[in-house]
Amino acid sequence: MKSAPQTVNADDFSSRTFDFLIVGGGTAGLAVAARLAEADSSFTVGVLEAGGVTEDDEDIDIPGHYGRSLGGSLDWHLETVPQQGLGGRSLPWPRGKVLGGTSALNYMAWNRASRDDYDAWEALGNTGWGWDGILPFFKKSETFHSPSLDVQKRYDVSHDADTFGQSGPIQVSYPTDYSPSHSLWHNTLNAVGIKTNSSHVGGSNVGVWTTVNAVDPRSAIRSYSTDYCSPAAANLHILTHATVNEVVVQDVDGQYVATGIRFACQGKEHVVSVSREVILSAGSVKSPQILELSGIGNPKVLAQANVPVKVASPTVGENLQDHLMLATIFEVDPLLANRDDLQKDEKLRAAAREQYARDATGPLTILPVSLSYVPLAHFLSEETLAGLFTKADGLTVFDAEKKAILKKRLDGHANLGQIEYLFDLGNWSPYFKGEDGKKYGTMLQILQYPFSVGSIHIRPTDDRSATAEDKPVIDPQYYGGAHGALDAEVMKQCARFLQQKIVQTEPLAGIIRAPASPSAATIADEDRLSEWIVQNTITDWHPVGTCGMGGRAGIQGGVVDERLRVYGVKGLRVVDASVMPLQISAHIQATIYAIAEKGAHMIIEDARDAK
C-alpha cells in the first residue's frame, strides 16, 4: 500500500505567508500544488483540504472495491434538491472529502473525449483549450503501462501506446483480469456495426474499446492525486481538516485582490495570507460555493444569503451540466461469476483476497472496462434526428454560441460519442433488488451532451449570513423544461437501441435470459417506458461548468477567462472541472488532471513574467 503525504498543523500553517494557496486537496488541487512546488523551490505553496488523510484504506486502494467509499465517511454526503423531471426524486451526489478528493472514490476509468469536444471550448473564444493545446497536458499527467501480449490477445485489448504519456505521476494500465462477459463485448458491438477503436484516446472515442484505468499494475492499487506529492516537496505544506469559509478579497487601489483565506480547523478560525495567488480547486460544487461566500456572484443570490457583494459575477454557479445515466438490468446465465458473488460468499471472498495479496491478480483487480461510444446517427433515422434538431433550435437555455454547438451535434453528420454504453455482470441499479438465486447483468447508458442545465448556489438564509457549513443548493434540472425533455427523448431512443439491437445480438445475447428492469411489459409500452426512465435515471457523477470559461462572452458568459483567472479579482483562479464551458463525451477524471497541468503551467508562466 502507498504512504500518505506529510501534513502540517493549523497554527504553523496560518503563521506563514504563502506565494500560492490552493483550496482543495483533490484531483486537481494536489496536481496544481505539486507542479507549483517543483517549478521553483523558492515558492511556498499551501493546500487546504476539508477532509483527512487515509493510509492503507482497502476501499480506496483495491480496484475491485470500487464504489464502497461512496456515501461513507470520506464523502461530503451531498444531494440534489428534488428533481421535477425525475418524479420529485433527490439524487445523492458523492464527492470526495479526503486528501485526494474524488480521485480516491471514483471508479478509476481513464479516457479522453474526442478532439471536437475540446475544440468546441476553443471555438467559444477560450484560446489554447482546443485538442492541440490540451493534449500535451494529458500526456504530462500519466504514465502508461502497456498490457502483455497475452492480455492483448485474450481480451481484445487493442491500443495505441504512442497516444499516451510515459512519465507522469498517475499510473494508468489495462487490467490483467476481466469479467467473463468482456470477451463477448467487442464481437457483439462489431456485429451491430460499431467498429473497434484501437486509438480511443487519440482524438476520437467513437467505437467499442476496452478502457484504461488509473491503477498501478506493479501493485494493482489505485493511482490517484496523492501520487503527485508523495513524498511532498519541502516547500509544499498541506493542512487537512480545514474548512475554507471564504477567500479574503480586499479593495486595493480600486481593484479587488485576493489576499488570503479565512478557514476553520478543529474548532478554531484562522486567516492565512498569500502574496501571489489563491487557486480554487474545490470542484464543481465547492468552488462556486466558496466564490459566493466570498462575495463573488450573482447579487440576487448573494442577497438571499445575506452575503455582501464585492464582484457582481452573474454566472457563478450557473451552467451546471452532468451526465445522465440509466442502469438497465437483465437476468443472465446463472453459471457466470460476477462481483455480486463476492458479496454473498465468504469462501470466494477469502480466496480472492488471498490471490490479490499473493500476486496482485484475480477478482479484486476486475473493473468495468467494456465501453462503447456511439453517434446517434448510427441508430436513429434521419426523420427522428431532424425532429430533435428542430426542437433544439427553439431552446434558449444556453447562449447562442453554446446552443449552436450542441444543436449541430444533432444534424445527422456528427461522428461523436453521443451515448456511452457499458456492460458488466452484477446488479448496478440502486432501485432494482432482484431475486435470490438469480444472477444479473447491467447495461449502463450515459448521455454525453446533455441539454439539461442547472445550477449550484449557496443556500438562502433568513437572519444570518450563509456559511461554509450550509450545504449548497444543487439543482441540475435533470429532464427539466423543454431542453430537459429533449434529453429524456434521446434517452428513450437510446434505450430502444439497447433493447432491440445490442442485447438481441450474439454473442452477448447468448448469456441474457430475460429483461429484469425494465420488464418486458414496460419495454413494450411507450408510456410505461417513459415513466421508467423518469424513475430510474441517476447521475454518472460528472458535474462540470459552474465556474466556466467565459470566452468571447467574458463575465456575462462565464466566471474565468482562458487563463482561468476569476473575472473582477486579481490573484484568484479556478482550476478544476468547474471551468469546463461545455460537457464532454468521456469520464472526466483524465480531463481534470489535464486542466490542472495546463492551469499550473499558466500560473508558473505568469509568475515568472511578473518577476
Coordinates of C-alpha atoms in Angstrom, one line a residue:
M1 CA 0.0 0.0 0.0
K2 CA 1.1 3.6 -0.6
S3 CA 2.2 6.1 2.0
A4 CA 0.4 9.4 2.5
P5 CA 1.9 12.9 2.0
Q6 CA 3.0 14.7 5.2
T7 CA 0.8 17.3 6.6
V8 CA 1.2 20.3 9.0
N9 CA -0.8 21.8 11.8
A10 CA -3.1 24.8 11.6
D11 CA -1.1 27.2 13.8
D12 CA 2.1 26.6 11.8
F13 CA 0.1 26.9 8.5
S14 CA -1.6 30.1 9.4
S15 CA 1.6 31.7 10.6
R16 CA 3.1 31.7 7.1
T17 CA 2.6 33.9 4.2
F18 CA 2.4 31.7 1.1
D19 CA 3.1 32.5 -2.5
F20 CA 0.3 30.3 -3.6
L21 CA -2.7 28.9 -1.6
I22 CA -4.7 26.0 -3.2
V23 CA -8.2 25.4 -1.8
G24 CA -9.0 21.7 -2.1
G25 CA -6.5 18.8 -2.0
G26 CA -8.4 16.8 -4.5
T27 CA -8.0 15.6 -8.1
A28 CA -6.9 19.0 -9.5
G29 CA -5.7 20.7 -6.3
L30 CA -2.8 18.3 -5.5
A31 CA -1.7 18.2 -9.1
V32 CA -1.5 22.1 -9.2
A33 CA 0.2 22.3 -5.8
A34 CA 2.9 19.7 -6.7
R35 CA 3.7 21.3 -10.0
L36 CA 4.0 24.8 -8.5
A37 CA 6.2 23.5 -5.7
E38 CA 8.5 21.6 -8.0
A39 CA 8.7 24.5 -10.5
D40 CA 10.6 26.8 -8.1
S41 CA 12.0 25.9 -4.7
S42 CA 11.6 29.5 -3.6
F43 CA 7.8 29.3 -4.0
T44 CA 5.9 28.5 -0.8
V45 CA 2.8 26.5 -1.6
G46 CA 0.0 25.7 0.8
V47 CA -3.0 23.4 0.4
L48 CA -6.2 23.4 2.5
E49 CA -8.2 20.2 2.4
A50 CA -11.5 19.8 4.3
G51 CA -11.1 16.0 4.6
G52 CA -8.4 14.0 6.3
V53 CA -5.6 11.7 5.2
T54 CA -6.1 8.0 4.6
E55 CA -3.4 5.4 4.5
D56 CA -3.8 1.7 3.7
D57 CA -7.5 2.1 3.1
E58 CA -8.5 -1.0 1.2
D59 CA -11.8 0.5 -0.1
I60 CA -9.7 3.2 -1.8
D61 CA -6.6 1.1 -2.9
I62 CA -8.1 -2.2 -4.1
P63 CA -9.6 -1.7 -7.6
G64 CA -12.3 -4.3 -7.0
H65 CA -13.6 -2.4 -4.1
Y66 CA -14.7 0.5 -6.3
G67 CA -17.9 2.2 -5.1
R68 CA -17.5 1.1 -1.5
S69 CA -16.5 4.6 -0.2
L70 CA -19.4 6.3 -1.8
G71 CA -21.7 7.5 0.9
G72 CA -19.2 6.7 3.7
S73 CA -17.0 8.7 6.0
L74 CA -14.9 10.1 3.1
D75 CA -17.9 11.5 1.3
W76 CA -19.4 15.0 1.6
H77 CA -22.9 13.5 1.6
L78 CA -24.4 16.0 -0.8
E79 CA -27.6 15.6 -2.7
T80 CA -29.7 17.4 -5.2
V81 CA -32.9 19.2 -4.5
P82 CA -36.0 17.2 -5.6
Q83 CA -36.0 17.0 -9.4
Q84 CA -39.3 17.5 -11.0
G85 CA -38.0 15.8 -14.2
L86 CA -37.2 12.7 -12.1
G87 CA -40.6 12.4 -10.5
G88 CA -39.6 14.5 -7.5
R89 CA -36.6 12.4 -6.5
S90 CA -33.5 13.7 -4.9
L91 CA -30.2 12.1 -6.0
P92 CA -27.1 11.6 -3.9
W93 CA -24.1 13.4 -5.2
P94 CA -21.0 11.7 -3.8
R95 CA -17.8 13.8 -3.7
G96 CA -14.6 13.0 -2.0
K97 CA -13.9 14.6 1.4
V98 CA -10.4 13.3 1.8
L99 CA -6.9 14.1 0.6
G100 CA -7.1 13.0 -3.0
G101 CA -10.7 14.1 -3.3
T102 CA -13.0 12.3 -5.7
S103 CA -10.0 10.7 -7.4
A104 CA -9.8 8.5 -4.3
L105 CA -13.5 7.4 -4.6
N106 CA -14.2 7.1 -8.3
Y107 CA -14.3 4.0 -10.5
M108 CA -10.8 4.7 -12.0
A109 CA -11.9 5.0 -15.6
W110 CA -9.3 6.8 -17.7
N111 CA -10.3 8.2 -21.1
R112 CA -10.3 11.3 -23.1
A113 CA -13.1 13.0 -25.1
S114 CA -12.8 13.5 -28.9
R115 CA -10.9 16.3 -30.5
D116 CA -14.2 18.1 -31.3
D117 CA -15.1 18.4 -27.7
Y118 CA -12.0 20.4 -26.7
D119 CA -12.0 22.3 -30.0
A120 CA -15.6 23.4 -29.0
W121 CA -14.2 25.1 -25.9
E122 CA -11.7 27.0 -28.0
A123 CA -14.4 27.9 -30.6
L124 CA -16.2 29.8 -27.8
G125 CA -13.1 32.1 -27.5
N126 CA -11.0 30.2 -25.0
T127 CA -7.7 30.3 -26.8
G128 CA -5.4 27.4 -26.2
W129 CA -8.1 25.0 -24.9
G130 CA -8.6 23.0 -28.2
W131 CA -7.3 19.5 -28.6
D132 CA -3.8 20.5 -29.8
G133 CA -3.5 22.9 -26.8
I134 CA -4.5 20.5 -24.1
L135 CA -3.1 17.2 -25.4
P136 CA 0.5 17.7 -24.0
F137 CA -1.0 18.2 -20.6
F138 CA -3.0 14.9 -20.8
K139 CA 0.3 13.2 -21.5
K140 CA 2.1 15.0 -18.8
S141 CA -0.2 13.7 -16.1
E142 CA 0.1 10.0 -16.9
T143 CA 2.5 7.0 -17.2
F144 CA 1.0 4.3 -19.4
H145 CA 1.9 0.7 -18.9
S146 CA 1.4 -1.5 -22.0
P147 CA -0.6 -4.7 -21.5
S148 CA 1.1 -8.0 -22.0
L149 CA 0.8 -9.8 -25.3
D150 CA -1.3 -12.4 -23.6
V151 CA -3.8 -9.8 -22.3
Q152 CA -4.0 -8.1 -25.6
K153 CA -4.8 -11.4 -27.4
R154 CA -7.2 -12.9 -24.9
Y155 CA -9.2 -9.8 -24.1
D156 CA -9.1 -7.8 -27.3
V157 CA -7.1 -5.0 -25.7
S158 CA -6.1 -3.1 -28.8
H159 CA -4.4 0.3 -28.2
D160 CA -2.0 2.9 -29.5
A161 CA 0.7 3.3 -26.9
D162 CA 2.0 6.5 -28.7
T163 CA -1.1 8.4 -27.7
F164 CA -0.4 8.1 -24.0
G165 CA 2.1 9.8 -21.7
Q166 CA 5.1 8.0 -20.4
S167 CA 6.4 9.9 -17.4
G168 CA 3.5 11.4 -15.4
P169 CA 2.5 10.8 -11.7
I170 CA -0.7 8.9 -12.4
Q171 CA -0.1 5.3 -13.4
V172 CA -2.6 4.0 -16.0
S173 CA -3.0 0.5 -17.3
Y174 CA -5.3 -2.2 -18.6
P175 CA -6.4 -4.9 -16.1
T176 CA -4.9 -8.4 -16.2
D177 CA -8.3 -9.9 -15.2
Y178 CA -11.7 -9.4 -16.7
S179 CA -15.4 -10.0 -16.2
P180 CA -16.5 -13.2 -18.0
S181 CA -18.8 -11.1 -20.2
H182 CA -16.0 -8.9 -21.5
S183 CA -15.0 -11.5 -24.1
L184 CA -18.4 -11.1 -25.7
W185 CA -18.4 -7.3 -25.8
H186 CA -16.3 -6.4 -28.9
N187 CA -17.9 -9.1 -31.1
T188 CA -21.4 -8.0 -30.2
L189 CA -20.8 -4.3 -30.9
N190 CA -19.0 -5.2 -34.0
A191 CA -22.0 -7.2 -35.1
V192 CA -24.3 -4.2 -34.8
G193 CA -21.9 -2.1 -36.9
I194 CA -19.8 -0.4 -34.2
K195 CA -16.1 -0.8 -35.0
T196 CA -13.4 -1.4 -32.5
N197 CA -11.4 1.8 -31.8
S198 CA -7.7 0.9 -31.3
S199 CA -6.8 4.6 -30.6
H200 CA -9.5 5.5 -28.2
V201 CA -7.6 8.3 -26.5
G202 CA -6.1 9.6 -29.8
G203 CA -8.7 12.2 -30.8
S204 CA -11.9 10.1 -31.2
N205 CA -13.7 7.9 -28.7
V206 CA -16.2 6.6 -31.2
G207 CA -16.5 2.8 -31.3
V208 CA -16.1 -0.1 -28.9
W209 CA -13.0 -0.5 -26.8
T210 CA -11.5 -1.7 -23.5
T211 CA -10.8 1.3 -21.3
V212 CA -7.7 2.1 -19.4
N213 CA -7.8 2.6 -15.6
A214 CA -5.9 4.7 -13.1
V215 CA -4.3 1.6 -11.5
D216 CA -0.6 1.0 -10.9
P217 CA -0.1 -2.5 -12.4
R218 CA 3.0 -3.2 -10.4
S219 CA 1.0 -3.3 -7.2
A220 CA -2.6 -3.4 -8.5
I221 CA -3.6 -0.4 -6.4
R222 CA -5.5 2.8 -7.3
S223 CA -3.3 5.6 -8.6
Y224 CA -4.8 9.0 -7.6
S225 CA -3.8 12.6 -7.0
T226 CA -1.8 11.9 -3.8
D227 CA 0.7 10.3 -6.2
Y228 CA 1.6 13.9 -7.3
C229 CA 3.0 14.7 -3.9
S230 CA 4.1 11.5 -2.2
P231 CA 6.6 12.4 -0.9
A232 CA 5.8 16.1 -0.9
A233 CA 8.4 18.7 -1.8
A234 CA 9.9 20.6 1.1
N235 CA 8.1 23.8 0.1
L236 CA 4.7 22.2 -0.1
H237 CA 2.6 22.5 3.0
I238 CA -0.7 20.5 3.3
L239 CA -3.3 21.2 6.0
T240 CA -6.1 18.8 6.4
H241 CA -9.5 19.0 8.2
A242 CA -9.5 22.7 7.2
T243 CA -12.9 24.1 6.1
V244 CA -12.5 27.2 3.9
N245 CA -15.0 29.9 4.9
E246 CA -14.1 32.5 2.3
V247 CA -11.3 33.9 0.1
V248 CA -10.3 37.2 1.7
V249 CA -10.9 39.8 -1.1
Q250 CA -9.8 43.3 -0.4
D251 CA -10.1 46.6 -2.4
V252 CA -6.5 47.7 -3.2
D253 CA -6.4 51.0 -5.1
G254 CA -9.8 50.3 -6.7
Q255 CA -9.1 46.8 -7.7
Y256 CA -10.3 43.7 -5.8
V257 CA -7.4 41.4 -4.8
A258 CA -7.3 38.0 -3.2
T259 CA -5.0 38.4 -0.2
G260 CA -5.7 35.3 1.8
I261 CA -8.1 32.7 3.1
R262 CA -10.2 32.5 6.2
F263 CA -10.7 28.9 7.4
A264 CA -11.7 26.8 10.4
C265 CA -9.7 23.9 11.8
Q266 CA -10.5 21.9 14.9
G267 CA -13.0 24.5 16.1
K268 CA -10.7 27.5 15.7
E269 CA -10.8 30.1 13.0
H270 CA -7.6 31.2 11.2
V271 CA -6.6 33.6 8.5
V272 CA -3.7 32.8 6.2
S273 CA -2.1 35.3 3.9
V274 CA -1.0 34.9 0.3
S275 CA 1.4 37.1 -1.7
R276 CA 0.7 35.8 -5.3
E277 CA -2.4 33.8 -5.9
V278 CA -5.3 31.9 -4.4
I279 CA -6.3 28.9 -6.6
L280 CA -9.7 27.3 -6.1
S281 CA -9.6 23.6 -6.8
A282 CA -12.6 22.6 -4.7
G283 CA -14.6 21.1 -7.6
S284 CA -17.8 21.9 -9.4
V285 CA -19.8 22.0 -6.2
K286 CA -17.5 23.7 -3.7
S287 CA -15.6 26.2 -6.0
P288 CA -18.8 28.2 -6.8
Q289 CA -19.9 27.9 -3.2
I290 CA -16.7 29.5 -1.9
L291 CA -16.8 32.2 -4.5
E292 CA -20.3 33.2 -3.4
L293 CA -19.4 33.1 0.3
S294 CA -16.5 35.4 -0.7
G295 CA -18.9 38.0 -2.2
I296 CA -18.3 37.0 -5.8
G297 CA -21.5 36.0 -7.7
N298 CA -25.0 37.0 -8.7
P299 CA -26.1 39.9 -6.5
K300 CA -29.6 38.3 -6.2
V301 CA -28.2 35.0 -4.9
L302 CA -25.8 36.8 -2.5
A303 CA -28.6 39.0 -1.2
Q304 CA -30.8 36.0 -0.4
A305 CA -27.9 34.5 1.6
N306 CA -27.0 37.9 3.3
V307 CA -23.6 38.0 1.8
P308 CA -22.3 41.4 0.8
V309 CA -21.5 41.8 -2.9
K310 CA -17.9 42.5 -3.9
V311 CA -17.9 41.4 -7.5
A312 CA -21.1 41.0 -9.4
S313 CA -20.5 37.9 -11.5
P314 CA -23.8 36.7 -12.8
T315 CA -22.9 33.1 -13.9
V316 CA -21.1 31.9 -10.8
G317 CA -22.8 28.5 -10.0
E318 CA -24.8 28.5 -13.3
N319 CA -24.1 26.4 -16.4
L320 CA -24.2 23.1 -14.5
Q321 CA -24.0 20.1 -16.8
D322 CA -23.9 16.5 -15.8
H323 CA -24.0 13.1 -17.5
L324 CA -27.4 11.4 -17.0
M325 CA -27.3 7.6 -16.7
L326 CA -29.7 4.6 -16.8
A327 CA -28.9 1.2 -15.4
T328 CA -30.8 -1.5 -17.4
I329 CA -30.8 -4.9 -15.7
F330 CA -31.0 -8.3 -17.3
E331 CA -31.2 -11.8 -15.8
V332 CA -28.1 -13.7 -17.1
D333 CA -26.7 -17.2 -17.2
P334 CA -26.5 -18.4 -13.6
L335 CA -23.1 -20.0 -14.1
L336 CA -21.4 -16.7 -14.8
A337 CA -19.2 -15.5 -11.9
N338 CA -19.6 -11.8 -11.1
R339 CA -18.9 -9.2 -8.4
D340 CA -22.1 -9.9 -6.5
D341 CA -20.8 -13.4 -5.7
L342 CA -18.0 -12.0 -3.6
Q343 CA -20.5 -10.1 -1.5
K344 CA -22.5 -13.2 -0.8
D345 CA -19.9 -16.0 -0.4
E346 CA -17.3 -15.7 2.3
K347 CA -15.1 -18.5 0.8
L348 CA -15.0 -16.8 -2.6
R349 CA -14.2 -13.5 -0.9
A350 CA -11.4 -15.1 1.1
A351 CA -9.9 -16.8 -1.9
A352 CA -10.0 -13.5 -3.9
R353 CA -8.2 -11.7 -1.1
E354 CA -5.5 -14.4 -0.8
Q355 CA -4.9 -14.2 -4.6
Y356 CA -4.7 -10.4 -4.6
A357 CA -2.3 -10.4 -1.7
R358 CA -0.2 -13.1 -3.2
D359 CA 0.3 -11.8 -6.8
A360 CA -2.0 -8.8 -7.3
T361 CA -4.3 -10.6 -9.7
G362 CA -7.8 -12.1 -9.5
P363 CA -11.4 -10.9 -8.9
L364 CA -10.2 -7.9 -6.8
T365 CA -8.5 -6.4 -9.8
I366 CA -11.5 -6.6 -12.2
L367 CA -13.0 -3.2 -13.2
P368 CA -15.9 -2.3 -15.6
V369 CA -14.0 -1.8 -18.8
S370 CA -16.4 -2.8 -21.6
L371 CA -17.2 0.6 -23.2
S372 CA -18.7 1.8 -26.4
Y373 CA -19.4 5.4 -27.5
V374 CA -21.9 5.7 -30.3
P375 CA -23.2 8.5 -32.5
L376 CA -26.9 8.9 -32.5
A377 CA -26.9 8.8 -36.3
H378 CA -25.8 5.2 -36.1
F379 CA -29.3 4.0 -35.0
L380 CA -31.7 7.0 -35.3
S381 CA -33.5 7.6 -38.5
E382 CA -32.9 10.9 -40.4
E383 CA -36.5 11.8 -39.6
T384 CA -36.0 11.3 -35.8
L385 CA -32.8 13.2 -35.8
A386 CA -34.4 16.0 -37.8
G387 CA -37.1 16.2 -35.2
L388 CA -34.6 16.5 -32.4
F389 CA -32.6 19.1 -34.4
T390 CA -35.8 21.2 -34.8
K391 CA -36.6 21.0 -31.1
A392 CA -33.1 22.1 -30.2
D393 CA -33.4 25.1 -32.4
G394 CA -36.1 26.5 -30.2
L395 CA -34.3 26.2 -26.9
T396 CA -32.9 29.3 -25.1
V397 CA -31.3 27.7 -22.0
F398 CA -27.7 28.1 -23.4
D399 CA -26.3 31.2 -25.0
A400 CA -26.3 31.4 -28.8
E401 CA -22.8 30.1 -29.3
K402 CA -23.2 27.1 -27.0
K403 CA -26.6 26.2 -28.4
A404 CA -25.2 26.2 -31.9
I405 CA -22.5 23.7 -30.9
L406 CA -25.0 21.4 -29.2
K407 CA -27.6 21.7 -32.0
K408 CA -25.0 20.9 -34.7
R409 CA -24.4 17.6 -32.9
L410 CA -27.9 16.6 -33.8
D411 CA -27.7 17.4 -37.5
G412 CA -27.1 13.8 -38.5
H413 CA -23.5 14.3 -39.5
A414 CA -21.7 14.3 -36.1
N415 CA -19.3 11.5 -35.7
L416 CA -19.2 11.8 -31.9
G417 CA -19.8 9.5 -29.0
Q418 CA -23.2 10.9 -28.0
I419 CA -24.2 7.9 -25.9
E420 CA -22.0 5.7 -23.9
Y421 CA -22.9 2.0 -23.3
L422 CA -21.1 0.0 -20.7
F423 CA -21.8 -3.6 -19.8
D424 CA -20.8 -5.7 -16.8
L425 CA -22.1 -8.5 -14.7
G426 CA -23.8 -7.8 -11.5
N427 CA -26.7 -5.6 -10.4
W428 CA -25.7 -2.0 -10.5
S429 CA -29.1 -0.4 -10.0
P430 CA -29.9 1.4 -6.8
Y431 CA -33.6 0.6 -7.2
F432 CA -33.9 -2.9 -8.5
K433 CA -33.3 -5.5 -5.8
G434 CA -33.5 -8.8 -7.8
E435 CA -34.4 -12.3 -6.6
D436 CA -32.4 -14.8 -4.7
G437 CA -30.9 -17.5 -6.8
K438 CA -30.8 -15.4 -9.9
K439 CA -27.8 -13.6 -11.4
Y440 CA -27.9 -10.3 -13.2
G441 CA -26.0 -8.1 -15.7
T442 CA -26.2 -4.4 -16.1
M443 CA -26.1 -2.2 -19.2
L444 CA -25.4 1.4 -18.5
Q445 CA -26.4 4.1 -21.0
I446 CA -24.9 7.5 -20.3
L447 CA -26.0 10.7 -22.2
Q448 CA -22.8 12.6 -23.1
Y449 CA -24.0 16.0 -24.3
P450 CA -27.0 17.0 -22.1
F451 CA -29.3 19.9 -22.8
S452 CA -30.4 19.7 -19.2
V453 CA -28.6 22.6 -17.4
G454 CA -28.9 23.6 -13.8
S455 CA -27.1 25.5 -11.0
I456 CA -25.3 25.2 -7.7
H457 CA -25.7 28.1 -5.2
I458 CA -25.2 28.9 -1.6
R459 CA -28.4 28.4 0.4
P460 CA -30.8 31.3 1.2
T461 CA -30.9 32.3 4.8
D462 CA -33.2 34.4 7.0
D463 CA -31.4 36.3 9.8
R464 CA -27.8 35.4 9.2
S465 CA -25.2 35.1 6.5
A466 CA -24.6 31.8 4.7
T467 CA -21.6 29.8 5.9
A468 CA -19.4 27.0 4.6
E469 CA -21.3 24.6 6.8
D470 CA -24.5 25.2 4.9
K471 CA -24.8 22.6 2.2
P472 CA -25.2 24.3 -1.2
V473 CA -28.4 24.1 -3.3
I474 CA -27.6 21.6 -6.1
D475 CA -30.3 21.8 -8.8
P476 CA -29.1 20.0 -12.0
Q477 CA -32.6 20.3 -13.6
Y478 CA -32.5 16.8 -14.9
Y479 CA -35.1 16.5 -17.7
G480 CA -36.3 19.9 -16.6
G481 CA -38.1 22.2 -19.1
A482 CA -38.2 21.8 -22.9
H483 CA -34.5 21.3 -23.0
G484 CA -34.6 18.5 -20.4
A485 CA -37.5 16.9 -22.3
L486 CA -35.1 16.6 -25.3
D487 CA -32.7 14.7 -23.1
A488 CA -35.5 12.4 -22.0
E489 CA -36.5 11.7 -25.6
V490 CA -32.9 10.9 -26.6
M491 CA -32.5 8.5 -23.6
K492 CA -35.7 6.7 -24.7
Q493 CA -34.4 6.3 -28.2
C494 CA -31.0 5.0 -26.8
A495 CA -32.9 2.5 -24.6
R496 CA -34.7 1.2 -27.6
F497 CA -31.4 0.6 -29.4
L498 CA -30.0 -1.2 -26.3
Q499 CA -33.1 -3.4 -26.0
Q500 CA -33.8 -4.2 -29.7
K501 CA -30.3 -4.5 -31.1
I502 CA -27.4 -4.8 -28.6
V503 CA -28.8 -7.3 -26.2
Q504 CA -30.5 -9.2 -29.0
T505 CA -27.2 -9.8 -30.8
E506 CA -24.8 -12.7 -30.4
P507 CA -22.6 -13.5 -28.6
L508 CA -23.9 -11.2 -25.8
A509 CA -27.5 -12.4 -26.4
G510 CA -26.3 -15.9 -25.5
I511 CA -25.9 -15.1 -21.8
I512 CA -29.0 -13.0 -21.4
R513 CA -32.1 -14.9 -20.1
A514 CA -34.7 -12.1 -19.8
P515 CA -35.2 -8.4 -19.1
A516 CA -35.5 -7.6 -15.4
S517 CA -35.6 -3.8 -15.1
P518 CA -37.4 -2.6 -17.1
S519 CA -39.6 -5.6 -17.5
A520 CA -40.7 -6.9 -20.9
A521 CA -44.1 -5.4 -20.4
T522 CA -42.6 -2.0 -19.7
I523 CA -40.4 -2.1 -22.8
A524 CA -43.4 -2.8 -25.0
D525 CA -45.4 0.2 -23.7
E526 CA -44.2 3.7 -24.7
D527 CA -45.8 5.5 -21.7
R528 CA -44.5 2.9 -19.2
L529 CA -41.0 3.1 -20.6
S530 CA -41.0 6.9 -20.4
E531 CA -42.1 6.6 -16.8
W532 CA -39.4 4.0 -16.0
I533 CA -36.8 6.4 -17.4
V534 CA -38.1 9.2 -15.2
Q535 CA -38.0 6.9 -12.1
N536 CA -34.6 5.3 -12.8
T537 CA -32.3 7.9 -14.2
I538 CA -29.4 8.7 -12.0
T539 CA -26.2 10.7 -12.3
D540 CA -22.8 9.4 -13.5
W541 CA -21.2 11.9 -11.1
H542 CA -19.6 14.1 -13.7
P543 CA -20.7 17.7 -12.9
V544 CA -18.9 20.5 -14.8
G545 CA -19.4 24.1 -15.8
T546 CA -20.3 26.0 -12.7
C547 CA -17.2 28.3 -13.0
G548 CA -17.0 28.0 -16.7
M549 CA -14.5 29.8 -19.0
G550 CA -16.3 32.8 -20.5
G551 CA -14.5 33.0 -23.8
R552 CA -15.7 35.9 -26.0
A553 CA -18.7 36.5 -23.8
G554 CA -16.5 37.4 -20.8
I555 CA -18.1 37.8 -17.4
Q556 CA -21.6 37.6 -19.0
G557 CA -20.8 34.1 -20.2
G558 CA -18.5 32.7 -17.6
V559 CA -16.6 33.0 -14.4
V560 CA -13.0 32.8 -15.5
D561 CA -11.0 33.8 -18.6
E562 CA -8.9 31.4 -20.8
R563 CA -6.1 31.6 -18.2
L564 CA -8.6 30.6 -15.5
R565 CA -8.4 34.0 -13.8
V566 CA -11.6 35.0 -12.0
Y567 CA -13.2 38.0 -13.6
G568 CA -13.0 41.1 -11.4
V569 CA -10.5 39.8 -8.9
K570 CA -6.7 39.9 -9.1
G571 CA -4.8 36.9 -7.8
L572 CA -7.6 34.5 -7.9
R573 CA -8.1 31.5 -10.3
V574 CA -10.2 28.4 -10.5
V575 CA -8.6 25.2 -11.7
D576 CA -10.9 22.2 -11.7
A577 CA -13.8 20.6 -13.5
S578 CA -16.0 23.6 -12.9
V579 CA -14.1 25.6 -15.6
M580 CA -15.3 23.4 -18.5
P581 CA -17.7 25.6 -20.5
L582 CA -19.4 22.6 -22.2
Q583 CA -19.7 18.9 -21.1
I584 CA -17.5 16.4 -22.8
S585 CA -18.0 12.8 -24.0
A586 CA -15.8 11.0 -21.6
H587 CA -15.4 10.1 -17.9
I588 CA -13.9 13.3 -16.8
Q589 CA -11.1 12.3 -14.5
A590 CA -8.2 12.4 -17.1
T591 CA -9.5 15.8 -18.4
I592 CA -9.4 17.2 -14.8
Y593 CA -5.8 16.3 -14.5
A594 CA -5.1 17.9 -17.9
I595 CA -6.8 21.1 -16.8
A596 CA -4.7 21.0 -13.6
E597 CA -1.5 20.5 -15.5
K598 CA -2.3 23.3 -18.0
G599 CA -3.5 25.6 -15.2
A600 CA -0.3 25.1 -13.2
H601 CA 1.7 25.7 -16.4
M602 CA 0.0 29.1 -16.9
I603 CA 0.3 30.1 -13.3
I604 CA 4.1 29.4 -13.4
E605 CA 4.3 31.3 -16.7
D606 CA 2.6 34.3 -15.2
A607 CA 4.6 34.2 -12.0
R608 CA 7.9 34.2 -14.0
D609 CA 6.6 37.1 -16.2
A610 CA 5.8 39.1 -13.1
K611 CA 9.4 38.9 -11.8

